[in-house]
Coordinates of C-alpha atoms in Angstrom, one line a residue:
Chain S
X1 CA 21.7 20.9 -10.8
X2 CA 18.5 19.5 -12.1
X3 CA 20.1 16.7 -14.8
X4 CA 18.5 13.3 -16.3
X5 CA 21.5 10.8 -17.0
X6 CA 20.5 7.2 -19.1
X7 CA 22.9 4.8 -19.8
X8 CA 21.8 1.7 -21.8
X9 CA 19.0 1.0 -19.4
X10 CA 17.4 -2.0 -19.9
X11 CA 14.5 -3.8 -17.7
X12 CA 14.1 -7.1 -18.6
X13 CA 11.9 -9.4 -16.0
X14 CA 10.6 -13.0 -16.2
X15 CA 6.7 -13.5 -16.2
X16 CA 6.3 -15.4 -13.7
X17 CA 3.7 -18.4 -13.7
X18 CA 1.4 -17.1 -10.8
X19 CA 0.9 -20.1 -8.5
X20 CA -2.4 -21.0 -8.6
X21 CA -5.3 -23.9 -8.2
X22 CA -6.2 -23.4 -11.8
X23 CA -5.3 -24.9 -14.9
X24 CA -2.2 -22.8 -16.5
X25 CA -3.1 -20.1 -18.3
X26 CA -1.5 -19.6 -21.7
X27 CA -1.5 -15.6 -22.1
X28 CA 1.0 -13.7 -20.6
X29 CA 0.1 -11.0 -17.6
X30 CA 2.7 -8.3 -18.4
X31 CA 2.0 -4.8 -16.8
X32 CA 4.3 -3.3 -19.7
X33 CA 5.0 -3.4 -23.2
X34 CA 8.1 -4.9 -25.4
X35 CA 9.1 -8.0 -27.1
X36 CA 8.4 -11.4 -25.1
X37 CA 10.9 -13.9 -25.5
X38 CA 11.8 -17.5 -24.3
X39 CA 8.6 -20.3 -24.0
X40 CA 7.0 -22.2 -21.6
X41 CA 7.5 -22.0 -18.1
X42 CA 10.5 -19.3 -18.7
X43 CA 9.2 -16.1 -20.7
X44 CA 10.9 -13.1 -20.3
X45 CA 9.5 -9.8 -21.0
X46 CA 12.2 -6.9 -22.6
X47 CA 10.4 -3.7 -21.9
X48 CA 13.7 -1.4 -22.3
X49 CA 16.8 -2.6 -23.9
X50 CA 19.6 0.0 -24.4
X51 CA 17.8 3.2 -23.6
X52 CA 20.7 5.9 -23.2
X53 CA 19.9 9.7 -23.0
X54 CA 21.2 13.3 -21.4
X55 CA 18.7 15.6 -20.0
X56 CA 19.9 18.6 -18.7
X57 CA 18.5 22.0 -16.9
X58 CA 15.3 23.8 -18.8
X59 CA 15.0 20.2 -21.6
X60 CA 11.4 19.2 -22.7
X61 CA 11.7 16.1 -24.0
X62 CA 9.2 14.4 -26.3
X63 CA 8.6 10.7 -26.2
X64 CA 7.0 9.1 -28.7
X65 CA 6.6 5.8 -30.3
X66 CA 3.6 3.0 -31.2
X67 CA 1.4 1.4 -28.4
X68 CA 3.5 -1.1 -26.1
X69 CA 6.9 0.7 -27.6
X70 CA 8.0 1.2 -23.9
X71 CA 7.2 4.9 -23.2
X72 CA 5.2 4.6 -20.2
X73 CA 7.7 2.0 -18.6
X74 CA 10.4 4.3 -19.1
X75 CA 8.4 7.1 -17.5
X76 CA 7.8 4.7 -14.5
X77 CA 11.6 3.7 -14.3
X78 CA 12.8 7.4 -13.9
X79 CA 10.2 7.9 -11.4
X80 CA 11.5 5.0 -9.8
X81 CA 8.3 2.9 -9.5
X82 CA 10.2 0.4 -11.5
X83 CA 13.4 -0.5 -11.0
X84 CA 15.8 -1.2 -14.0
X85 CA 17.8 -4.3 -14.4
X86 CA 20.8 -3.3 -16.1
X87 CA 22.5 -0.1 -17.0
X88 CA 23.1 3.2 -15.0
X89 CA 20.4 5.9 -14.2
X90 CA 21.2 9.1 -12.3
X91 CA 18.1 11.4 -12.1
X92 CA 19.0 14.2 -10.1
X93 CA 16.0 17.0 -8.9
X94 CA 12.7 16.2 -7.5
X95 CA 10.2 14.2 -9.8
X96 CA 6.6 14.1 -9.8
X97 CA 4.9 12.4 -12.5
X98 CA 1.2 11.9 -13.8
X99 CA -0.1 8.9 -14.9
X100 CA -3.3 7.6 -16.4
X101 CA -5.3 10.0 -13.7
X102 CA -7.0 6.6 -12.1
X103 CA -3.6 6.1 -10.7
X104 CA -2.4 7.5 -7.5
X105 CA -5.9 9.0 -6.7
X106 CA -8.3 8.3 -3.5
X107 CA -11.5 8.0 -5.8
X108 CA -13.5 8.2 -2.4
X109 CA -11.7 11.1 -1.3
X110 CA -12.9 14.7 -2.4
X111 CA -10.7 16.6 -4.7
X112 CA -9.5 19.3 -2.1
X113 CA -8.3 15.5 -0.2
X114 CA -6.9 14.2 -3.1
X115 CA -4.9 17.8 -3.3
X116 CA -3.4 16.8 0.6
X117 CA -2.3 13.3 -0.4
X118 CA -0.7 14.1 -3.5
X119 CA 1.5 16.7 -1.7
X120 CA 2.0 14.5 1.3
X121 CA 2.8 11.9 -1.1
X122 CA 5.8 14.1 -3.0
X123 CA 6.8 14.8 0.0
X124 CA 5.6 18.4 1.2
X125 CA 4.4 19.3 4.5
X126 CA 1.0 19.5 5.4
X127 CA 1.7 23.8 5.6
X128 CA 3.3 24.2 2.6
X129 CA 0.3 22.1 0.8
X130 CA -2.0 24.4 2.6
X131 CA -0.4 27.6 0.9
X132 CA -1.0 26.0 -2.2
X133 CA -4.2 25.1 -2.1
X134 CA -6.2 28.1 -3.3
X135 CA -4.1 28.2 -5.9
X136 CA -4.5 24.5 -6.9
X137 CA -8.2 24.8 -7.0
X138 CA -7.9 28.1 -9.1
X139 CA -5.7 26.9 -12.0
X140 CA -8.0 23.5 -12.4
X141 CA -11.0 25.7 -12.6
X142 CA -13.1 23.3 -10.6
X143 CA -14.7 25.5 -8.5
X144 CA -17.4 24.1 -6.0
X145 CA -16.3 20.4 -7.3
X146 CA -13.4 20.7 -5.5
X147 CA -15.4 19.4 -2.6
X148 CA -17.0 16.6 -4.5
X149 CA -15.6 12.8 -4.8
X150 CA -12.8 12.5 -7.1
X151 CA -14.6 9.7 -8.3
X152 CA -17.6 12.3 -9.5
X153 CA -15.3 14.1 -11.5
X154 CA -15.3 13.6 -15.6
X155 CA -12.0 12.4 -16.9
X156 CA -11.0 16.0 -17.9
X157 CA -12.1 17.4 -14.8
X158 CA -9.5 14.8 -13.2
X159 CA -7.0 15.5 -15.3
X160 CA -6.7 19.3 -14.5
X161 CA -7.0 18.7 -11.2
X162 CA -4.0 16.2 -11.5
X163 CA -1.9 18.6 -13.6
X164 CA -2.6 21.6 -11.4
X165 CA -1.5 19.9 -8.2
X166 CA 1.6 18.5 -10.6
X167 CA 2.7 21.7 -11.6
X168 CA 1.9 24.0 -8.8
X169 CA 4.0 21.7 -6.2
X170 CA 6.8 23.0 -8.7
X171 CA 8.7 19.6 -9.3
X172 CA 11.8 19.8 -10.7
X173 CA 11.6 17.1 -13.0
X174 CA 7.9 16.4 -14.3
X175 CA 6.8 13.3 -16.5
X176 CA 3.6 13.5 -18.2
X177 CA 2.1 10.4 -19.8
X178 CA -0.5 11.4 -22.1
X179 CA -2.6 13.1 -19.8
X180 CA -3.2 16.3 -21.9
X181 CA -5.8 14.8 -24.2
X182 CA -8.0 15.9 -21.6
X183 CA -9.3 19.1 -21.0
X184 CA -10.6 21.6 -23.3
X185 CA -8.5 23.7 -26.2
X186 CA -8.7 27.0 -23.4
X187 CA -7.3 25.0 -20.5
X188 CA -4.8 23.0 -23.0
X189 CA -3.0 26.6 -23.8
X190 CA -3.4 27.4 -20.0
X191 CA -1.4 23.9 -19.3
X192 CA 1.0 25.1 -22.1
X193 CA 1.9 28.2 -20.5
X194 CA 2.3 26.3 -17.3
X195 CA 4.8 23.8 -19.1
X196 CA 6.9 26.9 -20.6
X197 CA 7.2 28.4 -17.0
X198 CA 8.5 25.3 -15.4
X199 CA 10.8 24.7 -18.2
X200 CA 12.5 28.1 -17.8
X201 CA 12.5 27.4 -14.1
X202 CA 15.4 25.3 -15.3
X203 CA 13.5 22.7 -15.0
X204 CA 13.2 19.1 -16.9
X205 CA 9.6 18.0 -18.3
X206 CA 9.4 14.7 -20.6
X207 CA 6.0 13.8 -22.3
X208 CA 4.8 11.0 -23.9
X209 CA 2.3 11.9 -26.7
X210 CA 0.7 10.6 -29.4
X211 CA 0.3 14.1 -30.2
X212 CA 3.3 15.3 -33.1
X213 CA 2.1 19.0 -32.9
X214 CA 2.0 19.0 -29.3
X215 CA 5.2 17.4 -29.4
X216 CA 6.9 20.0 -31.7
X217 CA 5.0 23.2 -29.9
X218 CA 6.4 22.4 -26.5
X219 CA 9.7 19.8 -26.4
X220 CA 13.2 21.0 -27.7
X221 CA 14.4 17.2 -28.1
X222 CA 12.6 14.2 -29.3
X223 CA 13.1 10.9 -28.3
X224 CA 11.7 7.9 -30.0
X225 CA 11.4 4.3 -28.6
X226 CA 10.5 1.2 -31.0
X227 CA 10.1 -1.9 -29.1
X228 CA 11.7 -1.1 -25.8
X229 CA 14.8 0.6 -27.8
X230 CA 16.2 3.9 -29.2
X231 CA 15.1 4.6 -32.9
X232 CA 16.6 8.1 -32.4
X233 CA 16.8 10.8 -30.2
X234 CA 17.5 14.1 -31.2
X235 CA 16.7 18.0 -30.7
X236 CA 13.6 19.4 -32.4
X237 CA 13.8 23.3 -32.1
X238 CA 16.0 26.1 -30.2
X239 CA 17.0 25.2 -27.0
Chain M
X1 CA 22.2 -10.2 0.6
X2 CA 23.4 -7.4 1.5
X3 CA 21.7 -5.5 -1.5
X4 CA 18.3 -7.5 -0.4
X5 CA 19.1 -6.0 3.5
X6 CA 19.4 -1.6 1.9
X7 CA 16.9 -2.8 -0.4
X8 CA 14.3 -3.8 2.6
X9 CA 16.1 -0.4 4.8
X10 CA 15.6 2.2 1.9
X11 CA 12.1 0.8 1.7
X12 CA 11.0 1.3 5.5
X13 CA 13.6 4.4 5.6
X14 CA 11.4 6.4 2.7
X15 CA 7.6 4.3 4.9
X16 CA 9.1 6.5 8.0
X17 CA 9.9 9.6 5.4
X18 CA 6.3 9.5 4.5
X19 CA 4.1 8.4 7.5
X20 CA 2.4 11.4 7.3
X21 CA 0.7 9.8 3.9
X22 CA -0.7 6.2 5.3
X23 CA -1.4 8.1 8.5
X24 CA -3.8 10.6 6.9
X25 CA -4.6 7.3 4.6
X26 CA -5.7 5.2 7.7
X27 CA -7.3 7.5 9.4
X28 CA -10.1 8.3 6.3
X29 CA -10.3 4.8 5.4
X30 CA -11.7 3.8 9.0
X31 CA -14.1 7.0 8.2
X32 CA -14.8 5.9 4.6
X33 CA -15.4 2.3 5.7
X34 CA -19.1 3.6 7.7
X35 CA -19.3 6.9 5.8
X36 CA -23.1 6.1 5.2
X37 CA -24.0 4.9 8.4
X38 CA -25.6 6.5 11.1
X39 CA -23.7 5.1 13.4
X40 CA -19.8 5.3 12.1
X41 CA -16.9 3.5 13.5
X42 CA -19.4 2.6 16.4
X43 CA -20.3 -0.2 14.4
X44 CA -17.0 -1.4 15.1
X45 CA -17.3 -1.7 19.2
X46 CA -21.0 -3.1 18.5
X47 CA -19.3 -5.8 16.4
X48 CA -17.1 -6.5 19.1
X49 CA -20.0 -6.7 22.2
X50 CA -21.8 -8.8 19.5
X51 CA -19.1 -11.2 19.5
X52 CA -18.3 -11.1 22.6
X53 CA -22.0 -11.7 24.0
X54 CA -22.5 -14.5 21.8
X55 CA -19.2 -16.4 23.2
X56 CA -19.7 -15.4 26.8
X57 CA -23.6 -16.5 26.7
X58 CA -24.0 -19.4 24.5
X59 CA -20.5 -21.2 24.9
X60 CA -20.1 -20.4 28.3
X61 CA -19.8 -24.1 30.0
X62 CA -21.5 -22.1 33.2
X63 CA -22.2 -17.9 33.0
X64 CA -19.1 -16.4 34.8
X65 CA -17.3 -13.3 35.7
X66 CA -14.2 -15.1 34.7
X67 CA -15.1 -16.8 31.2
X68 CA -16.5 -13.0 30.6
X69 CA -13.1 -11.8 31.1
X70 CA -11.3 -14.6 29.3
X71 CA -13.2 -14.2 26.6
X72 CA -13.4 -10.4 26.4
X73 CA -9.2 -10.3 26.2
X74 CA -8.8 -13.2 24.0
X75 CA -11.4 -11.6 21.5
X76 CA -9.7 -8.1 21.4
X77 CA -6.3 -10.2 20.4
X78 CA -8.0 -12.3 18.0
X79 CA -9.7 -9.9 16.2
X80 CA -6.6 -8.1 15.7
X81 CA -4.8 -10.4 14.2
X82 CA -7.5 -11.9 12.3
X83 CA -8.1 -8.7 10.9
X84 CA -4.1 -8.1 10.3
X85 CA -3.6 -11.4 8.3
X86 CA -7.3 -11.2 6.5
X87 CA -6.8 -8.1 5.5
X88 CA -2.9 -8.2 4.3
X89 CA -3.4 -11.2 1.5
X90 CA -5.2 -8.7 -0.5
X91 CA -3.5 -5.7 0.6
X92 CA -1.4 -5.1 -2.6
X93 CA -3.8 -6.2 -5.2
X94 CA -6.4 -3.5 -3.1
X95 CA -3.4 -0.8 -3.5
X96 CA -2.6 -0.9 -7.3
X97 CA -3.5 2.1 -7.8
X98 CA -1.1 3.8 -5.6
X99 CA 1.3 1.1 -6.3
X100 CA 1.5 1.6 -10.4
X101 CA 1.1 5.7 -10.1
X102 CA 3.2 6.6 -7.1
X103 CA 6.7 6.2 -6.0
X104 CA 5.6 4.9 -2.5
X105 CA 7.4 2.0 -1.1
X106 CA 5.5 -0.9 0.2
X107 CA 6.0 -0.3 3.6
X108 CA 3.7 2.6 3.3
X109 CA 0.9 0.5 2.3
X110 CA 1.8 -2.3 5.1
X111 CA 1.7 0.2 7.9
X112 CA -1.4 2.2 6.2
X113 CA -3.4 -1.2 7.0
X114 CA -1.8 -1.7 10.0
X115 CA -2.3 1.1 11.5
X116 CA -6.1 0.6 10.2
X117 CA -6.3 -2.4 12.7
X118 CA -4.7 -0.7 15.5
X119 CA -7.7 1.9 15.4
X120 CA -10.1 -0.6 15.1
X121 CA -8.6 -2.3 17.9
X122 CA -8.5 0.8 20.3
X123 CA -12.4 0.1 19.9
X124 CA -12.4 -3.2 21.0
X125 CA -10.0 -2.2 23.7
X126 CA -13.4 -0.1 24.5
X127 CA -15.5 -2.7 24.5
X128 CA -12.8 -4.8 26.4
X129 CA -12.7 -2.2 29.3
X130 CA -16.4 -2.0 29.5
X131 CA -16.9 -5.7 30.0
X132 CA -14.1 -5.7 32.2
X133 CA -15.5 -3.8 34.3
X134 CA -18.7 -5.4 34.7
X135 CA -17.2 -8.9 35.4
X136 CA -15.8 -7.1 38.0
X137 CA -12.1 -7.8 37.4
X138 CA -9.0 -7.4 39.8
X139 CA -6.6 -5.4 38.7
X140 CA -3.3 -6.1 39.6
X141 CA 0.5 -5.9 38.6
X142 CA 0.6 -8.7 36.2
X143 CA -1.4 -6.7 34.0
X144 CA 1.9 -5.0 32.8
X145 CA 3.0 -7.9 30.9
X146 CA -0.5 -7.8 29.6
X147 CA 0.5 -4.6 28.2
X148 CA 4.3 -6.2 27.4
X149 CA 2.7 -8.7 25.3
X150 CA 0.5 -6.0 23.3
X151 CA 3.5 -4.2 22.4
X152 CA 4.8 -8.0 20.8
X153 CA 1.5 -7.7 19.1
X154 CA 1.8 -4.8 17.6
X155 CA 5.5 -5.1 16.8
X156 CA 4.8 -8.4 15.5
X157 CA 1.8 -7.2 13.5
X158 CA 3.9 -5.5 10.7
X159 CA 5.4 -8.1 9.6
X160 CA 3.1 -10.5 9.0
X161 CA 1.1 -8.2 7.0
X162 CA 4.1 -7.7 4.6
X163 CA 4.4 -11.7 4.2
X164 CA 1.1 -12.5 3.7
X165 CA 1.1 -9.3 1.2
X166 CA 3.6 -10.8 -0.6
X167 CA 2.1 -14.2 -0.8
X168 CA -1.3 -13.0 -1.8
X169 CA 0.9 -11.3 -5.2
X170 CA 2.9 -14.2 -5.8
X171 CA 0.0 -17.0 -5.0
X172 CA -3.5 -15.0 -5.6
X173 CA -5.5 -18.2 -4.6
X174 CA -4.0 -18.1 -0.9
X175 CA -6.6 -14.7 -0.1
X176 CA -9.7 -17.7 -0.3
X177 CA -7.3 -20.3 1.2
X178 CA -6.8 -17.9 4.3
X179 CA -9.8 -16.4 4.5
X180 CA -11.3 -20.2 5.1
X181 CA -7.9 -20.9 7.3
X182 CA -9.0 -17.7 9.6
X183 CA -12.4 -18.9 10.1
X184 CA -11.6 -22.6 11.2
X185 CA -8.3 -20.9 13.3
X186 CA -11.2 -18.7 15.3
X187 CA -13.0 -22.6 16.2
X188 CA -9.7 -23.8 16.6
X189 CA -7.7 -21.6 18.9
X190 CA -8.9 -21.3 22.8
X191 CA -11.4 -18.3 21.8
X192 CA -14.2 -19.1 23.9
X193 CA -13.5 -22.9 24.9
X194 CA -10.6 -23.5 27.8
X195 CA -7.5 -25.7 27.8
X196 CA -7.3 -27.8 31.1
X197 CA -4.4 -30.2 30.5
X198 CA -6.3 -32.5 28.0
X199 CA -4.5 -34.3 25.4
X200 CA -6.4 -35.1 22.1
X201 CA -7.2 -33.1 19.3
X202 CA -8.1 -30.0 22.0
X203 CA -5.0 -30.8 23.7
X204 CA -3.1 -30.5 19.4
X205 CA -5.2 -27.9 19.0
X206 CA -3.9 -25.9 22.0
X207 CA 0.1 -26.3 21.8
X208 CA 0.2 -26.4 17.8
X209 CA -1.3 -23.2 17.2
X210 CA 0.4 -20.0 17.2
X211 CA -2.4 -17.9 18.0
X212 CA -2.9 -19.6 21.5
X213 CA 0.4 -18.0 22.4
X214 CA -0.3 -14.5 21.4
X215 CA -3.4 -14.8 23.4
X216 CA -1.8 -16.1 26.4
X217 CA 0.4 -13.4 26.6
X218 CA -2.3 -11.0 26.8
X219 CA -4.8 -13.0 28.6
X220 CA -3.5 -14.6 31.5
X221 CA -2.5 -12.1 33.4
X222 CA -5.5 -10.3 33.4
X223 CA -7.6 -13.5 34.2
X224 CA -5.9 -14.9 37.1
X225 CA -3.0 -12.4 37.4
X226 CA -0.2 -15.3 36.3
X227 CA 2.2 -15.4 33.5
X228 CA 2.9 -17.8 31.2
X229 CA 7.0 -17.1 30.4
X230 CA 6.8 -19.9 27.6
X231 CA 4.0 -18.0 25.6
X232 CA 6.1 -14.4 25.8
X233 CA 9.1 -16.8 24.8
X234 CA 7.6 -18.2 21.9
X235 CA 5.9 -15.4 20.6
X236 CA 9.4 -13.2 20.8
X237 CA 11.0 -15.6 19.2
X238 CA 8.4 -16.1 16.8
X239 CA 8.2 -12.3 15.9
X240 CA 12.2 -12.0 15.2
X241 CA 11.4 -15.1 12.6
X242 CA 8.8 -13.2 10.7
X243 CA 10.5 -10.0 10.6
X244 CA 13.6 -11.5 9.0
X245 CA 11.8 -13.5 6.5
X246 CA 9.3 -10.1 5.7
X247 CA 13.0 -7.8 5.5
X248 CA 14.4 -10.4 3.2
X249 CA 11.0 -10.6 0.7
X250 CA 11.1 -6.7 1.2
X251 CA 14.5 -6.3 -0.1
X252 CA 14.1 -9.0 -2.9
X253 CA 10.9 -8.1 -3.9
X254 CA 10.0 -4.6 -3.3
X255 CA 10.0 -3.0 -6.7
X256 CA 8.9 -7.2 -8.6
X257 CA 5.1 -5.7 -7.0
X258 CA 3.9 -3.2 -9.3
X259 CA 5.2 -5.8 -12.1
X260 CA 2.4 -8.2 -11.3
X261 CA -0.6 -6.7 -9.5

């Protein structure tokens, strides 16, 4: 049973002075947001503190909150790049997530490669990629492109292809970090469809979104993070 | 420590679950790396006989069959792990991309550049064989622990990747510290000048350095058909040292990467 299960996660981890030749360098290299506490030589960064949610079967969760409020960080702790420091997280299905679309992409790689490692990467075989393909390519509309280096490909044009190979690997559980301000108002709807499908295929999505009205036209539960914590989390339309 | 030890296993367990991804990754980067050139991965043997000519011809103390062959084995083991510790101090700063937007664990990326510098070296093998051949060398049984002392190599090889990986993160100025270490090492290790029992700084220079064992392994038997049992001893032992300290920075540090790069 596909199921999301967050118990007062927290990630808390120390910036640590880099060693280096150099003279010290005052600002602090964090890769996510939160509140930065202690001083000097010992500063601790508090990305999530507390975080505690149910996800169950067919839930689209919302996730919203300021810049640096902890969304992305929580995307990347249920997809288990990062690893939390304190609570319990049970995430049970198979995730795929999408990022800022320069992440986890072979820029030098054409997009019918990038297609190949993404699948490899979630863990499909090489076959079951191959049946896919065509229909990959098809849903991100990018035609002869497809054999052109990623690193060619507009930021929209990256983003479909991105959340056509998401979708049509049919994850279980899919996190979406913004990625749908790309793309034009047709393909948008087309992703929105897409969404509803794997929703009802009892699956899980969460999105973070700046977006309210994209928020409240595709999520049935909203949950909202203020520095690293819960401000509220609560359902937003018929189940 | 036993966290850090299924820490370090469910990270090479879910590298193994995945090889299929820095397979296909290794393979295109050799491709990508001479995608314009006319003449591809050749490049990479012609690197090699380039090397190798210049050693064999200019530092040669007289031209011979055997310094050709001493020198062509010792380069094809050099290289390698030149290219293996070169290329792992910037290995996870190269991969943040994958790093911060995939669930991968690190071991993929250690064996994706790994296996990079084992196809690389299959070229030099090439180029080995060729000069070999020329010099006219005997073939014999010995050249099984040759082999023997590839596979230490290569098991080795892993390893040190992930540890130099980890200390390029942790201490980013050690990628120009070791680049400049790896080109005084290639001077300093018996590359293309011979040890004969001298003491001094050749004599330090010989039995201090790490590398002159790895190349022993490889290289004596196929010069004179002899083994050296201290250089397989050291390097074995050697090899279970770096694995243990890379399995316990694995476990302990593992998911700390895609905090800092």
């Amino acid at each position: 049973m596909v199921s999301i299960s967050a118990h007062d996660l927290r990630l808390v981890y120390e910036v640590r002075e880099r060693l280096s030749l150099r003279p010290r360098d005052k600002r602090v290299e964090q890769q996510t947001g939160g509140t930065i506490s202690g001083s000097g030589n010992r500063r601790f960064v508090t990305a999530l503190d507390g975080v505690s949610f149910e996800l169950k079967a067919g839930d689209r969760l919302g996730l919203v909150g300021a810049n640096g409020a902890g969304k992305t960080t929580l995307l990347k702790v249920l997809y288990g790049i990062y690893e939390p420091t304190g609570g319990a997280l049970a995430v049970a299905g198979r995730v795929d997530a999408l990022f800022n679309i320069d992440l986890g992409f072979r820029a030098e790689a054409t997009g019918r490669r990038n297609i190949l490692l993404r699948g490899l990467i979630n863990g499909w075989s090489e076959a079951e990629i191959a049946e896919k393909t065509d229909e990959i390519i098809a849903f991100s509309e990018l035609g002869e492109f497809i054999d052109m280096p990623f690193k060619s490909y507009s930021q929209g044009m990256g983003a479909r292809l991105a959340f056509a190979i998401a979708t049509t690997l049919e994850p279980q559980i899919l996190l979406m970090d913004e990625w749908i301000g790309a793309g034009d108002a047709a393909f948008q709807a087309k992703a929105t469809r897409r969404m509803d499908e794997l929703a009802e295929k009892a699956g899980i999505i969460i999105l973070a979104s700046h977006q309210p009205d994209l928020i409240a036209r595709t999520c049935n539960k909203l949950l909202e993070l203020e520095h690293g914590r819960v401000k509220r989390f609560e359902g937003i339309g018929p189940s | 420590m036993h966290r850090i030890l299924a820490n370090a296993w469910a990270d090479m367990a879910a590298g193994y679950a995945r090889r299929r991804v820095w397979i296909t990754l290794a393979t295109e980067d050799i491709g990508d790396q001479h995608r314009r050139t006319t003449l591809g991965p050749l490049w990479l043997l012609i690197n090699y006989f380039a090397f190798a000519a210049t050693f064999i011809f200019v530092f040669a103390p007289a031209p011979s069959a055997q310094f050709a062959i001493y020198v062509a084995t010792g380069l094809l083991v050099w290289n390698y792990m030149n290219d293996s510790i070169s290329q792992a101090v910037t290995l996870f700063e190269r991969e943040q991309s994958f790093i911060r937007g995939t669930n991968l664990p690190l071991s993929a990326y250690v064996m994706r550049v790994t296996l990079q510098n084992v196809i690389r070296g299959l070229y030099a093998v090439f180029g080995c064989a060729v000069i070999l051949v020329f010099a006219q060398v005997n073939i014999t049984p010995a050249w099984l622990w040759a082999g023997l002392g590839l596979v230490i190599i290569l098991v080795c090889s892993p390893a040190v990747v992930a540890l130099f990986g980890f200390l390029g993160v942790f201490f980013p100025d050690s990628q120009f510290i070791v680049t400049n270490l790896m080109r005084v090492a290639m001077f300093a290790t018996p590359l293309f000048w011979t040890h004969e029992g001298e003491g001094g700084l050749r004599g330090a220079l010989y039995y201090w350095n790490p590398f002159t064992y790895f190349l022993d392994m490889v290289r004596q038997p196929i010069v004179d058909g002899t083994v050296h049992w201290s250089s397989f001893a050291f390097s074995i032992v050697f090899t279970l040292v770096v694995w243990a300290l890379a399995v316990l920075m694995l476990g302990a540090y593992r998911k700390k990467v895609a905090l800092i790069v």
